[in-house]
Structures are given as structure tokens and as C-alpha cells.
Short mmCIF file of C-alpha atoms in Angstrom, two decimals:
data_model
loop_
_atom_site.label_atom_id
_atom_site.label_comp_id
_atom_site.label_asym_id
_atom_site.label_seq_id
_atom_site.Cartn_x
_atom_site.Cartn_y
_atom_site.Cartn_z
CA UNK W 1 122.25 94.32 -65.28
CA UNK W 2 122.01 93.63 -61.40
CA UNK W 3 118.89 94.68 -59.39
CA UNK W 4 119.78 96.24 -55.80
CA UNK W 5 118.27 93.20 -53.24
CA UNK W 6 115.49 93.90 -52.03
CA UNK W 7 113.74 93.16 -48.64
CA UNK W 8 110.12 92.95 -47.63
CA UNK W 9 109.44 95.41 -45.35
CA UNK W 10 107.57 92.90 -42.97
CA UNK W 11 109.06 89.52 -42.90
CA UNK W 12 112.65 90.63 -43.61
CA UNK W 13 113.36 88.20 -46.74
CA UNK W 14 114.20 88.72 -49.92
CA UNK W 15 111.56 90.26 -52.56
CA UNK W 16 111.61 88.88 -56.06
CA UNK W 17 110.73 91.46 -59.02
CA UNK W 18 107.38 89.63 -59.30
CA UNK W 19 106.08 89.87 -56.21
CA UNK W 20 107.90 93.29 -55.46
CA UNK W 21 104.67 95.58 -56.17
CA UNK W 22 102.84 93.33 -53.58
CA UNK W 23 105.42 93.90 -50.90
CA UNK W 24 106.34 97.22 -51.77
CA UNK W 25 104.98 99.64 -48.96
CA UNK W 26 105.50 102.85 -47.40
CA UNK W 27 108.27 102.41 -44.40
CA UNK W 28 105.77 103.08 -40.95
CA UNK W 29 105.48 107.03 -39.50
CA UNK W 30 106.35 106.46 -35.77
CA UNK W 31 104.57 109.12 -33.47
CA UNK W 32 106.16 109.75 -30.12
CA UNK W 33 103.59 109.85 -27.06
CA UNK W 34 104.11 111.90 -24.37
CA UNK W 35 105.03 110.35 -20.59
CA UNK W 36 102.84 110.31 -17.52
CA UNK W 37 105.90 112.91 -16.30
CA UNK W 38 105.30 115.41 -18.81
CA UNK W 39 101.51 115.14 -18.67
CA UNK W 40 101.74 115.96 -15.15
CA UNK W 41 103.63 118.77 -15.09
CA UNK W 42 101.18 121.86 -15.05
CA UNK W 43 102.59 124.11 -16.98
CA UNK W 44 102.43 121.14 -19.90
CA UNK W 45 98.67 120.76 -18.78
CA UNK W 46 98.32 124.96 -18.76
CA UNK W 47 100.10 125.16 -22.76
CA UNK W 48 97.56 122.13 -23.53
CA UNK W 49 94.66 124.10 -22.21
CA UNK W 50 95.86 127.33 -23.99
CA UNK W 51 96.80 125.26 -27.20
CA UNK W 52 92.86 123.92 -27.49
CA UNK W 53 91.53 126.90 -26.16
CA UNK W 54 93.03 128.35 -29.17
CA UNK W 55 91.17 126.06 -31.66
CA UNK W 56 87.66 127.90 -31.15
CA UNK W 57 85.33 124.78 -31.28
CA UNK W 58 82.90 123.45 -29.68
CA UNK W 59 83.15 120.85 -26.92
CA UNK W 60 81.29 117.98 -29.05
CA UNK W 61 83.72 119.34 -31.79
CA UNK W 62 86.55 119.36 -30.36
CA UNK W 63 86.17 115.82 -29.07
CA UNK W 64 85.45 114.60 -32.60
CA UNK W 65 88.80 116.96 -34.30
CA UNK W 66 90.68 114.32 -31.69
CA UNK W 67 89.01 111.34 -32.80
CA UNK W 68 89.65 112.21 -36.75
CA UNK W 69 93.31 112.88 -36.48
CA UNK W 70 93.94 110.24 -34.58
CA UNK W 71 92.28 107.08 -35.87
CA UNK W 72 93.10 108.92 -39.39
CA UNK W 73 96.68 108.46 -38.67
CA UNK W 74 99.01 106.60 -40.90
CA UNK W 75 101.28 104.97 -38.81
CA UNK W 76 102.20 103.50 -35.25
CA UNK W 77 101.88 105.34 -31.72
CA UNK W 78 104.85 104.60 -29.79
CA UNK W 79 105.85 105.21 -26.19
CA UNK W 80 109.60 106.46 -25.73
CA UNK W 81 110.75 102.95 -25.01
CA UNK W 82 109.55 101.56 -28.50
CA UNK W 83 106.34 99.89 -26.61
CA UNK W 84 103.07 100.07 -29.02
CA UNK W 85 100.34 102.58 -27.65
CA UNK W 86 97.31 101.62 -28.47
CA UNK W 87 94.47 104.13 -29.10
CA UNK W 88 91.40 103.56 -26.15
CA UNK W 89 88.33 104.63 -27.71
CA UNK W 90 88.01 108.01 -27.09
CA UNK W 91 84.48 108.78 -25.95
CA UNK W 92 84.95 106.45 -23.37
CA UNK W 93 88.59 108.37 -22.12
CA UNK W 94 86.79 111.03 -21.74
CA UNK W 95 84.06 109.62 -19.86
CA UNK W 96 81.04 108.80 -21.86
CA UNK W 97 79.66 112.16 -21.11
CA UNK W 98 77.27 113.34 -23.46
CA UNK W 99 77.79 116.63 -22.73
CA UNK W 100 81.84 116.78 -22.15
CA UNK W 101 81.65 119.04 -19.09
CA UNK W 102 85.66 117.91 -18.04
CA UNK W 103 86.13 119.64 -21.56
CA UNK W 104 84.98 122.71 -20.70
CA UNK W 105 87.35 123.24 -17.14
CA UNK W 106 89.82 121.95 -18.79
CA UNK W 107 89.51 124.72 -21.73
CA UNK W 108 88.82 127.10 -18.54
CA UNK W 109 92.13 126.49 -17.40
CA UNK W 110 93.35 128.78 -20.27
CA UNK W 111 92.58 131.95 -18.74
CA UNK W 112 93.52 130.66 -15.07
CA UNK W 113 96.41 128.37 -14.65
CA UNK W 114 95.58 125.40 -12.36
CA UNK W 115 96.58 125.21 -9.02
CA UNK W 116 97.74 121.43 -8.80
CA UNK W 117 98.84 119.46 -10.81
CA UNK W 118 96.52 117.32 -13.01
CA UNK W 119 94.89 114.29 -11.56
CA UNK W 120 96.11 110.56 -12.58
CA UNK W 121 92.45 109.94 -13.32
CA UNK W 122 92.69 111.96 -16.34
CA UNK W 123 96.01 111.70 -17.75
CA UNK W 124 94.41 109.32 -20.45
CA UNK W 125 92.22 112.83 -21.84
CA UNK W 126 95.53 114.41 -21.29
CA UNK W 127 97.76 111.99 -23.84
CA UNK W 128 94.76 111.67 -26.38
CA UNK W 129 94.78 115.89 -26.66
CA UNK W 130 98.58 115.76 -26.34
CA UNK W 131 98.53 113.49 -29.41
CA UNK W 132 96.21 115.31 -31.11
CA UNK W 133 97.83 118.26 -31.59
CA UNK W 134 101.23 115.89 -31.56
CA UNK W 135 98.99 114.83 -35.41
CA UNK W 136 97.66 117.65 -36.23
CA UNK W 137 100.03 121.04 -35.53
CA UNK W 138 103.14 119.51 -34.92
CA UNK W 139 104.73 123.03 -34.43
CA UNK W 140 102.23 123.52 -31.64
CA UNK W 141 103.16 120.30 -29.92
CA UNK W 142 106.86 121.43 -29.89
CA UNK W 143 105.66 124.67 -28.14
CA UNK W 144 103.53 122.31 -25.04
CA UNK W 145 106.33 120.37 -24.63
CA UNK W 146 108.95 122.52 -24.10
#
């Protein structure tokens, strides 16, 4: 009876049925992130406002729902290109502020759609919340980035 060849996943060579549990994996989940163009457009930074708005948690919370789906995720972050994103640490993208005051005008811009368009200062915030909800309600992130 012949055996399908197999490849390791990683290096590309052939597996032999020993060492195939060891090299056996789960192929990677690629997640999309959103460009500095479609973060900047305001009515992308309005549905992202009315999108966490939505959610009903606190500032501290809503902060820490980010951090948990996205350092919980199993698999790669991934600009269009194919270049690697690599996850900042999130309390200090959004400042170090103990109290997350950005959060709260940015959740304000819910009821009142900004003006302008979002500073470059903050488009970091911007992709980490994009992601999140890119994670965590997929059918919500189809809806911001129309």
C-alpha cells in the first residue's frame, strides 16, 4: 500500500510516518490588517466608533476585550502585501493612560460623526480596534469596511 508524501509544514521536506505526529500541525489562519488608507477614511473611523460603541463596556474593558482577542489569536497578522504585522503592546498604543480618556471621544464619535479625518498619531489605536473586531465579529468588520 503507498502512503500519499507528505511534507512538513515548516521546512518543506519530506515527513516520514515516524516523525509525522511531530510535524503534523494545523496549516496558519492569516488575518488581513487594514491600510493606513482605510483607517483614514472617516466614515471607516465613524462605523469603528459606532461598532465599539455598540459593545456596552467600559473603557478599562474595552481595552482589555482588544488585548484578549488579539494576543489569543491563533495565527499570523498580515498586511495586504504578505508583510508580518506585529502586535505593539497595546496599553502602550493607546497611550499608557490609566484612565483611557482617547477611548471615550473616540466612543463619542458614535453619536456625532467627526469632522476630519483621524489623526496619523492614532492610526495605531485605530488598526488594533480594527483588528479586534476583524477577531472577534468578523461580520461586523465586513460592515466597517465597506
Amino acid at each position: 500500500m503507498t502512503h500519499p508524501v507528505e511534507f512538513c509544514l515548516k521546512c518543506k521536506r519530506v515527513v516520514c510516518r515516524p516523525c509525522m505526529p511531530l510535524h503534523a500541525t494545523v496549516p496558519e489562519r492569516h488575518l488581513v490588517v487594514a491600510s493606513d488608507v482605510q483607517l483614514l477614511r472617516r466614515s471607516h473611523y465613524h462605523r469603528l466608533a459606532i461598532a465599539s460603541a455598540a459593545l456596552e463596556v467600559s473603557r478599562r474593558a474595552f481595552i482589555d476585550r482588544i488585548a484578549d482577542a488579539l494576543y489569543g489569536f491563533d495565527g499570523t497578522f498580515v498586511f495586504r502585501d504578505g508583510t508580518p504585522y506585529h502586535l505593539p503592546d497595546i496599553d502602550d498604543a493607546f497611550g499608557d493612560d490609566d484612565c483611557f480618556r482617547w477611548v471615550s471621544y473616540f466612543l463619542a464619535l458614535a453619536e456625532t460623526p467627526p469632522r476630519q479625518r483621524p489623526q496619523h498619531r492614532v492610526i495605531e489605536r485605530l488598526r488594533l480596534i480594527d483588528l479586534y473586531f476583524r477577531v472577534a465579529y468578523p461580520e461586523r468588520a465586513k460592515w466597517i469596511a465597506r
